[in-house]
PDB file of C-alpha atoms and ligand atoms in Angstrom:
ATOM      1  CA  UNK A   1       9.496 -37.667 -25.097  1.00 64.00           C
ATOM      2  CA  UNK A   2       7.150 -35.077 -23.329  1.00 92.00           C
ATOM      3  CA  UNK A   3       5.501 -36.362 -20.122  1.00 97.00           C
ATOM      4  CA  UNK A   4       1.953 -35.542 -19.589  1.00 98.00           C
ATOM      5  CA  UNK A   5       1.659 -33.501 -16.922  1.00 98.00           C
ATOM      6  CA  UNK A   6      -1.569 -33.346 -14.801  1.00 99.00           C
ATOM      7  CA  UNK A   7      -2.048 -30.652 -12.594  1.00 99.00           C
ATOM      8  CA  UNK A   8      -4.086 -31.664  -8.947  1.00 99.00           C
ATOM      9  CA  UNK A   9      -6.340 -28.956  -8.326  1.00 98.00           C
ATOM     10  CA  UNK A  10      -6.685 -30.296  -4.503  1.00 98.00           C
ATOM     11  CA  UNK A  11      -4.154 -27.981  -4.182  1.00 98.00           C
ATOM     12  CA  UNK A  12      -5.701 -24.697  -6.425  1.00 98.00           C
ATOM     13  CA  UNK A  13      -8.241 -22.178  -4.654  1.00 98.00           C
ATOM     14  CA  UNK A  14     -11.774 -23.372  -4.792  1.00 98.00           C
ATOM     15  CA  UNK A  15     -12.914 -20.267  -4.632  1.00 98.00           C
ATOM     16  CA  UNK A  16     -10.990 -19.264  -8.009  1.00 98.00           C
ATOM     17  CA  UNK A  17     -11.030 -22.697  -9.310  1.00 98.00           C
ATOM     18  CA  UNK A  18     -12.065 -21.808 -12.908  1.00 98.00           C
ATOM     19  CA  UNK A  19      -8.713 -18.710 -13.040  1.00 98.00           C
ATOM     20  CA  UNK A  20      -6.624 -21.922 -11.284  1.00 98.00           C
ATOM     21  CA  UNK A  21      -7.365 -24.179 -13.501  1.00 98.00           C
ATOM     22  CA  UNK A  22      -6.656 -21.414 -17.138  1.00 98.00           C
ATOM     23  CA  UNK A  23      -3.279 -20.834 -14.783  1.00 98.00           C
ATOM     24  CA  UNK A  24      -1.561 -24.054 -15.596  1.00 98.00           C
ATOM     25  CA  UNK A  25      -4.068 -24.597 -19.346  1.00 98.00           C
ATOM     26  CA  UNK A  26      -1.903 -21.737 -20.371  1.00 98.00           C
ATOM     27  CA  UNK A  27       1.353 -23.632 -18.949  1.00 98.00           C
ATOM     28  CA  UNK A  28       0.528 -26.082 -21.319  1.00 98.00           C
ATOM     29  CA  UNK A  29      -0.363 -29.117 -18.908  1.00 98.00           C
ATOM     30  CA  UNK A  30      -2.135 -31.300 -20.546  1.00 98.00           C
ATOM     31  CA  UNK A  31      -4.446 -32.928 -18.537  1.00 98.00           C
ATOM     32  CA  UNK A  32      -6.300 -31.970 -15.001  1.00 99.00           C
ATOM     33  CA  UNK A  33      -6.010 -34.253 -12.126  1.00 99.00           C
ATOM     34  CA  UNK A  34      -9.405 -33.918 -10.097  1.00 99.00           C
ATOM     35  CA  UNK A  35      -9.454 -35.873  -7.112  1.00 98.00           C
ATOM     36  CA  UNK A  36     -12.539 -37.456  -5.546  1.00 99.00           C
ATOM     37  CA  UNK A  37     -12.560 -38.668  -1.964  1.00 98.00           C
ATOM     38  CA  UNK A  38     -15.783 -40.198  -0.047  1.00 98.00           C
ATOM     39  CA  UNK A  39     -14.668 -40.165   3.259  1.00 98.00           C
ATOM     40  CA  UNK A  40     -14.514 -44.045   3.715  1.00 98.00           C
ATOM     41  CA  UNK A  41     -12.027 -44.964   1.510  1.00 98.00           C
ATOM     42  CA  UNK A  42      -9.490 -42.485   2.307  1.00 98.00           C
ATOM     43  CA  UNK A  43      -9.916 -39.812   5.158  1.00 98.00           C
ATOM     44  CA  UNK A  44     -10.718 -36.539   3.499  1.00 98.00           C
ATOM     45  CA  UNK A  45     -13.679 -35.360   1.150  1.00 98.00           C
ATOM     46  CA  UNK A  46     -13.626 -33.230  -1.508  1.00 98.00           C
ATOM     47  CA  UNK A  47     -14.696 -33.238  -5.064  1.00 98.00           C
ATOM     48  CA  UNK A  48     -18.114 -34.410  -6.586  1.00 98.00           C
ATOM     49  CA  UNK A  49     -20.076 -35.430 -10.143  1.00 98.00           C
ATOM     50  CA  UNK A  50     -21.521 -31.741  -9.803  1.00 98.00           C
ATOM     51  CA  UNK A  51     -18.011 -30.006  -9.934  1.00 98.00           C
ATOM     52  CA  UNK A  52     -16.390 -32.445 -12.573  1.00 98.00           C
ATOM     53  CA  UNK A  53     -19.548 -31.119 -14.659  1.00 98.00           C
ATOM     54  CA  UNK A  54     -19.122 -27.444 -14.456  1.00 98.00           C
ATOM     55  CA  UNK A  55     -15.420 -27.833 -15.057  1.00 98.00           C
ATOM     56  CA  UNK A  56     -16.264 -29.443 -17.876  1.00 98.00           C
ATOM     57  CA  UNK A  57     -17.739 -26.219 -19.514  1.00 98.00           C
ATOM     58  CA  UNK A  58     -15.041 -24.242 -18.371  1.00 98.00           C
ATOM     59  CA  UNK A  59     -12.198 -26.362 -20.213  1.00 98.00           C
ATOM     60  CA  UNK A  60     -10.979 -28.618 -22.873  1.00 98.00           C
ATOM     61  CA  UNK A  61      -7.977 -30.153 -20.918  1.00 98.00           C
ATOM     62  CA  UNK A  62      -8.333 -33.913 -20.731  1.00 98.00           C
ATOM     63  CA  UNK A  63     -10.466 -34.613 -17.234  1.00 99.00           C
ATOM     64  CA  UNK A  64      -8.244 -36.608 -15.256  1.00 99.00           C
ATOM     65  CA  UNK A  65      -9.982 -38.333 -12.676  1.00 99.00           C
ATOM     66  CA  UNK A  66      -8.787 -40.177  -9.291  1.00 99.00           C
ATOM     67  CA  UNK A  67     -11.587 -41.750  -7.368  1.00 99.00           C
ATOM     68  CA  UNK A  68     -10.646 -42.646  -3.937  1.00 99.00           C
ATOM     69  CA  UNK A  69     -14.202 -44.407  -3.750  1.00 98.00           C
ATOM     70  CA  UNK A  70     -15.913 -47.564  -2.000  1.00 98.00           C
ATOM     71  CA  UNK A  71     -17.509 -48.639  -4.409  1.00 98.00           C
ATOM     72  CA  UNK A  72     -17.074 -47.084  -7.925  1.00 98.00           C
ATOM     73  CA  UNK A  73     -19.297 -49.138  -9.902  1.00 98.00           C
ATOM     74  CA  UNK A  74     -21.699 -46.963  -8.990  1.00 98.00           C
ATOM     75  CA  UNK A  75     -20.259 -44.071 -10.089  1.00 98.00           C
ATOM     76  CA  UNK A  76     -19.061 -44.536 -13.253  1.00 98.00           C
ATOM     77  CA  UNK A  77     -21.963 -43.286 -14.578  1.00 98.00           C
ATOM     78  CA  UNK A  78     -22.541 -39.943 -13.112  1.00 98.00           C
ATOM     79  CA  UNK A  79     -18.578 -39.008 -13.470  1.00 99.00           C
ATOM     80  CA  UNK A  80     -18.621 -40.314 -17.522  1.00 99.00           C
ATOM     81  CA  UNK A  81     -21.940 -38.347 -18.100  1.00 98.00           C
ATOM     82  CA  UNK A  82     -20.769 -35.193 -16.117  1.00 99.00           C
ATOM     83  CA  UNK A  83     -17.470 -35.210 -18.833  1.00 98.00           C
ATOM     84  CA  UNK A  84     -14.602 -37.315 -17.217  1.00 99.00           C
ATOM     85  CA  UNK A  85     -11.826 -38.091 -20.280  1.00 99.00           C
ATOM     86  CA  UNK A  86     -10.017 -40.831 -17.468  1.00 99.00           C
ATOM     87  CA  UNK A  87     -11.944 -42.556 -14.820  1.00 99.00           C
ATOM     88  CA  UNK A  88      -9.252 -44.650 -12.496  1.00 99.00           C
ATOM     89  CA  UNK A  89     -10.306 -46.413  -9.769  1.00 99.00           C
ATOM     90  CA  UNK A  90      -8.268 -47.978  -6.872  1.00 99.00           C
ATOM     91  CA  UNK A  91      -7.615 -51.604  -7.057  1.00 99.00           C
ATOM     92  CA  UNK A  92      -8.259 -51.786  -2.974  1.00 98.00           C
ATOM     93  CA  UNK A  93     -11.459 -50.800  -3.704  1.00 98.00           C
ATOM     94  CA  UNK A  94     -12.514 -52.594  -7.077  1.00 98.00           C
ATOM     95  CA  UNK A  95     -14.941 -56.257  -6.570  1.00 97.00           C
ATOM     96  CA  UNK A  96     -15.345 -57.025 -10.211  1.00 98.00           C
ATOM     97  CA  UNK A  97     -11.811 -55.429 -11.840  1.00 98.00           C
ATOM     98  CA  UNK A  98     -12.611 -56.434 -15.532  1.00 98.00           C
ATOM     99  CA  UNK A  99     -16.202 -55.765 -15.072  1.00 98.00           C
ATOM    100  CA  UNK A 100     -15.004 -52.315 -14.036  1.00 98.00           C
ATOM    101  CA  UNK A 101     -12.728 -51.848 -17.128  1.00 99.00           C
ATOM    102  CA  UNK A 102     -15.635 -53.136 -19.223  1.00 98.00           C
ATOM    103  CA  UNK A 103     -18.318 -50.451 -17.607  1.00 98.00           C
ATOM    104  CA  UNK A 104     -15.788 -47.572 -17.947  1.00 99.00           C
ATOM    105  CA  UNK A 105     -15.194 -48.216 -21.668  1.00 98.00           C
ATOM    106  CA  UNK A 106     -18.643 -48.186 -22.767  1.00 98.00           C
ATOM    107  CA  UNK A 107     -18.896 -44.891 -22.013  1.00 98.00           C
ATOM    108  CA  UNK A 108     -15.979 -44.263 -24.236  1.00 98.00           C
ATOM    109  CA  UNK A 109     -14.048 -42.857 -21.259  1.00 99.00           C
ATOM    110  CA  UNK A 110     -10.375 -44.009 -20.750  1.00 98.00           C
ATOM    111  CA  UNK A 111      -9.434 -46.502 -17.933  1.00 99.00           C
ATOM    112  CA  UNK A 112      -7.082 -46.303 -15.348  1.00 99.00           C
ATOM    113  CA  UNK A 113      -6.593 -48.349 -12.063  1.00 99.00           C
ATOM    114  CA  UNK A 114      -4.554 -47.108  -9.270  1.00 99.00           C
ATOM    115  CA  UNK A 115      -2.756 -49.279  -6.179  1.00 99.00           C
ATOM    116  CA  UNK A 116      -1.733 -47.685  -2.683  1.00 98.00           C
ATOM    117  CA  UNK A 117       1.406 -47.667  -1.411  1.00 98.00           C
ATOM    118  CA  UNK A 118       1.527 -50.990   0.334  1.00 98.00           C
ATOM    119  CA  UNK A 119       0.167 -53.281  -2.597  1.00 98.00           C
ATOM    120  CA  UNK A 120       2.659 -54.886  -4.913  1.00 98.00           C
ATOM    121  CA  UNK A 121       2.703 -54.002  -8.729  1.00 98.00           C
ATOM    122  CA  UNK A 122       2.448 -57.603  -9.924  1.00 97.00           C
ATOM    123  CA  UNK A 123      -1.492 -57.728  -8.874  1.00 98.00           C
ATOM    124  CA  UNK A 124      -2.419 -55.341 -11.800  1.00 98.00           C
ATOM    125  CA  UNK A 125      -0.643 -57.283 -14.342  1.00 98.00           C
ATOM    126  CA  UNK A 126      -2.874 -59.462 -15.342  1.00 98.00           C
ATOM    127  CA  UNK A 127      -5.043 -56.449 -16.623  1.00 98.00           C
ATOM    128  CA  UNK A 128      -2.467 -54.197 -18.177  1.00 98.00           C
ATOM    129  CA  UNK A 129      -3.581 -55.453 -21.814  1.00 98.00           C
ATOM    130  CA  UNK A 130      -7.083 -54.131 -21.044  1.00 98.00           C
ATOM    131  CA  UNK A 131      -6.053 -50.897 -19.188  1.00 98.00           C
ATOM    132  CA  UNK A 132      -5.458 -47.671 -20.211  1.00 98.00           C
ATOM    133  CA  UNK A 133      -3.502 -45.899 -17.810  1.00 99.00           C
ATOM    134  CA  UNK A 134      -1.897 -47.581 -13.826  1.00 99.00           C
ATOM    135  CA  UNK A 135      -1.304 -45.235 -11.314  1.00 99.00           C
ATOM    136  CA  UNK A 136       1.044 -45.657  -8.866  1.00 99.00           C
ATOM    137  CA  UNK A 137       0.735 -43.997  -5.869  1.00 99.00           C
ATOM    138  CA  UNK A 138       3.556 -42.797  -4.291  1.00 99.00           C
ATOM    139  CA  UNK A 139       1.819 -41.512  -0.677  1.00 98.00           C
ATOM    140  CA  UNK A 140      -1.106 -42.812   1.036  1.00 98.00           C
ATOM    141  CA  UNK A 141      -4.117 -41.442  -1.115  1.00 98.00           C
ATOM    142  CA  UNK A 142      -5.842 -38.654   1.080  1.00 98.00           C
ATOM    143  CA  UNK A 143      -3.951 -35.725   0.995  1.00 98.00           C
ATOM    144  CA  UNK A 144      -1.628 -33.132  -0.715  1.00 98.00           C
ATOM    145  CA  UNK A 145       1.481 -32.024   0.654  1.00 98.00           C
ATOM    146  CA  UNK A 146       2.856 -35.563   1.406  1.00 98.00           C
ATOM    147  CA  UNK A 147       6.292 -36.651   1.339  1.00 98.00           C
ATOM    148  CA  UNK A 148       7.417 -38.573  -1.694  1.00 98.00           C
ATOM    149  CA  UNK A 149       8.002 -42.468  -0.998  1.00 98.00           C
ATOM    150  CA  UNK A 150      10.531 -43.959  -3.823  1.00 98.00           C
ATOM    151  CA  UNK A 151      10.007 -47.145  -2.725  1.00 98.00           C
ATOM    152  CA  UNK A 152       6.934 -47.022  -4.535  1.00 98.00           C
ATOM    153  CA  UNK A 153       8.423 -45.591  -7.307  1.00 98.00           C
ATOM    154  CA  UNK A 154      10.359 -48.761  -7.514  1.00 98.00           C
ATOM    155  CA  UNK A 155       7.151 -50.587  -8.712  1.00 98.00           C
ATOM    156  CA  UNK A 156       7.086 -48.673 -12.167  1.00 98.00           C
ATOM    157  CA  UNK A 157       9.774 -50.923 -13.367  1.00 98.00           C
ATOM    158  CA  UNK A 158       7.910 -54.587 -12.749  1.00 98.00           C
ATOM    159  CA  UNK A 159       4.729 -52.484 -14.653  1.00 98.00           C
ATOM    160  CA  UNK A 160       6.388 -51.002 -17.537  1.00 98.00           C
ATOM    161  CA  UNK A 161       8.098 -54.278 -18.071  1.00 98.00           C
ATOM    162  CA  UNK A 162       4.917 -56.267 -18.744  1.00 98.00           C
ATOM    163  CA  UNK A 163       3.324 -53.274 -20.035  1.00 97.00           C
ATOM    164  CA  UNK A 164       1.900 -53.212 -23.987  1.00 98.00           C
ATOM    165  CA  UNK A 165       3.250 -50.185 -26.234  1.00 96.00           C
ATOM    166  CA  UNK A 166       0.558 -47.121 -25.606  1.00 97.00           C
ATOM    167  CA  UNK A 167       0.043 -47.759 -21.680  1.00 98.00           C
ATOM    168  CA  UNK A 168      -0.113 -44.712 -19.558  1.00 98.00           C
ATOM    169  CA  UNK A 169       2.285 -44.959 -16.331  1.00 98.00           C
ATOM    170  CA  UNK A 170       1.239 -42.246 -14.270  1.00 98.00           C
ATOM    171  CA  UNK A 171       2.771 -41.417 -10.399  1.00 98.00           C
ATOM    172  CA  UNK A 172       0.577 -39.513  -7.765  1.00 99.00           C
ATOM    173  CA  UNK A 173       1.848 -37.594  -4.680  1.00 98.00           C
ATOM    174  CA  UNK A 174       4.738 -35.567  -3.853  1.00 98.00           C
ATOM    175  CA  UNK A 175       6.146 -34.789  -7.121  1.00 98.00           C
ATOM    176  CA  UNK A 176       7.866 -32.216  -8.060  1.00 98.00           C
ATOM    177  CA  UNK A 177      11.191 -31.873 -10.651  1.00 98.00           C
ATOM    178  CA  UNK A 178      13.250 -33.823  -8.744  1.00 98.00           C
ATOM    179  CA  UNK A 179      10.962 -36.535  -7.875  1.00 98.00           C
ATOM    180  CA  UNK A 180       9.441 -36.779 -11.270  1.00 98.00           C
ATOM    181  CA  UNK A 181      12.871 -37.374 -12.545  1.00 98.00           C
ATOM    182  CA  UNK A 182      13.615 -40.538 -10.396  1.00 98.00           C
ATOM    183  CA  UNK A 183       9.597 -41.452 -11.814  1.00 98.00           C
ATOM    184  CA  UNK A 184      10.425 -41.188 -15.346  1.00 98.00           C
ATOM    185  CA  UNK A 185      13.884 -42.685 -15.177  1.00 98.00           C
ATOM    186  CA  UNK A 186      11.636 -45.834 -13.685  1.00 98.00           C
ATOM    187  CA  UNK A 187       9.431 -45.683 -16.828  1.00 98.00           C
ATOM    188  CA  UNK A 188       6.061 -43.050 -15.328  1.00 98.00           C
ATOM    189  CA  UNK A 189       5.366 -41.290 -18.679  1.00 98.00           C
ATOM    190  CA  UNK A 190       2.413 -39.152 -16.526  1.00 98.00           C
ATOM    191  CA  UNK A 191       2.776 -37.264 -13.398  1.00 98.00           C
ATOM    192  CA  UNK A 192       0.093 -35.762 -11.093  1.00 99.00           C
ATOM    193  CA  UNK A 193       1.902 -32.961  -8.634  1.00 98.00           C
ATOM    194  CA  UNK A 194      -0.600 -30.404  -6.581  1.00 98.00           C
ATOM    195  CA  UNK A 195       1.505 -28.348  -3.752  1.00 98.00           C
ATOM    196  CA  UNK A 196       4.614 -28.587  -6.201  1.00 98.00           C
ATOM    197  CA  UNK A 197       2.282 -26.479  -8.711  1.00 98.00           C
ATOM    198  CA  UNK A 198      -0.047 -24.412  -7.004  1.00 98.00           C
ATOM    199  CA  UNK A 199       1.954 -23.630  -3.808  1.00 98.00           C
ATOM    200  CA  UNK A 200       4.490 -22.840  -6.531  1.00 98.00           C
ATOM    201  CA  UNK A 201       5.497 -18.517  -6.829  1.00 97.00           C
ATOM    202  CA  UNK A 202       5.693 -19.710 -10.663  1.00 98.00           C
ATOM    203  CA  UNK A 203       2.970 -22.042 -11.456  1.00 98.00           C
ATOM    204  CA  UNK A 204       3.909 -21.713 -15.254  1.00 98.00           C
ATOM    205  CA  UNK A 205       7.777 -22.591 -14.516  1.00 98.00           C
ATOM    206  CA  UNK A 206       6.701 -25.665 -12.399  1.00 98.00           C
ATOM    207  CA  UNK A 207       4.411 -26.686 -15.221  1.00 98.00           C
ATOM    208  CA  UNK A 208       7.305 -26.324 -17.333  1.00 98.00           C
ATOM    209  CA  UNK A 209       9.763 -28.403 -14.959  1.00 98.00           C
ATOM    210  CA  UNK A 210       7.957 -31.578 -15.674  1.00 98.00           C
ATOM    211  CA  UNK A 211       7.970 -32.000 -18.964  1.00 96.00           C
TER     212      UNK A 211
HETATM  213  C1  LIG B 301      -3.596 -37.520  -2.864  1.00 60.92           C
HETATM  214  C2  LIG B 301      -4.085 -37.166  -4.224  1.00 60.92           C
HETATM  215  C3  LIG B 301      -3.129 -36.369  -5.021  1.00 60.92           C
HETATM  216  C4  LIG B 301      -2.730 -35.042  -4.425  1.00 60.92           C
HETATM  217  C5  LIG B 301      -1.277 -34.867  -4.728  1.00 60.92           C
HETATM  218  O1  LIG B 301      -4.350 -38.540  -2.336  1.00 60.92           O
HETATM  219  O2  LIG B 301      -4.395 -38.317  -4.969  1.00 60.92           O
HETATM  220  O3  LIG B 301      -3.556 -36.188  -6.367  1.00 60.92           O
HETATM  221  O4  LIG B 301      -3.436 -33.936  -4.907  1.00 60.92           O
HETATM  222  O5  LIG B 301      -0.805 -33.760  -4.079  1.00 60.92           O
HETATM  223  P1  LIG B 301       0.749 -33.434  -3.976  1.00 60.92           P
HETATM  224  O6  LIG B 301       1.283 -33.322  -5.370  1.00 60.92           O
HETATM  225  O7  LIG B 301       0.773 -32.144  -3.233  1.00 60.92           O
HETATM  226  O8  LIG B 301       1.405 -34.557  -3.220  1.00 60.92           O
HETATM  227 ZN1  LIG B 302      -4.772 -38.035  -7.150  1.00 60.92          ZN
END
């Protein structure tokens, strides 16, 4: 089966965002990974509601989006309306987890939930029936350009195992081919990779290596 694969465009030019993004759209990814940072959840900032909107105009790939947030209730709004196809949220930062799910749905936008590295798979669980999509982390949320940790790949397993038919396993941080192998050999079925793309000399053929 194909994997989807979901470009990070942390790692494209901002300043040529909109030829970055019709780069790997004509690879065939299907899916953009847009990564949202506030500062106080993880150390970096980037993206806003403002620049998920006017990507939105620019493309019909499916608006993945990772929001390293305090927070998030409040923005679930502003990110649905401004044309996000996947909100997922961290579970480190989440107070009311099925409230969450709930408040994502009715804006007819797909859930996800993501853990960091050091929290154990079996906490999400007991919300995989009303998820769409976990994400597993697989370096500290903040950057691109990290090293790969398999030992959380080693979660997938304990996820897909409880997991209903139709739930989207999807791995975050240093992937690349040989990584997203050992991923999808665990069960991933979705794989966010930034540097391995965009600091690629053949962003098509890296496209092409993950599916
Ligand atoms: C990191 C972000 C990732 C990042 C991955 O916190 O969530 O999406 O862009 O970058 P690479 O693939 O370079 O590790
Ligand atoms: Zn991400």
């Amino acid at each position: 089966m194909t994997n989807i694969v979901s470009p990070s465009i942390l790692s494209a030019d901002f300043a040529n965002l909109e030829r970055d993004i019709k780069l790997v759209e004509k690879a065939g990814a299907q899916w953009l990974h847009i990564d949202v940072m506030d500062g106080h959840f993880v150390p970096n900032i980037t993206i806003g509601v403002p620049v998920v909107a006017s990507i939105r105009k620019i493309t019909n790939l499916c608006l993945d989006v990772h929001l390293m947030i305090e927070n998030p209730e409040k923005y679930i709004e502003p990110f649905a309306k401004a044309g996000a196809d996947i909100l997922t949220f961290h579970y480190e930062a989440a107070k009311d987890i099925t409230g969450l799910i709930k408040l994502i749905k009715s804006y007819n936008v797909k859930a996800g939930m993501s853990i960091k590295p050091k929290t154990p798979a079996d906490v999400v669980i007991p919300y995989l029936n009303d998820l769409d999509l976990v994400l597993v982390m697989t370096v500290e949320p903040g950057f691109g350009g990290q090293k790969f940790m398999k030992d959380c790949a080693e979660k997938i397993p304990v996820i897909k195992e409880n997991a209903p038919e139709g739930l989207i396993i999807q791995v975050d941080g240093g992937i690349n081919a040989e990584t997203a192998g050992i991923c999808t050999s665990f069960g991933a079925n979705s794989l966010v990779a930034g540097n391995y793309i965009y600091k690629s000399d053949d962003i098509t053929l890296a496209v092409k290596s993950l599916f």
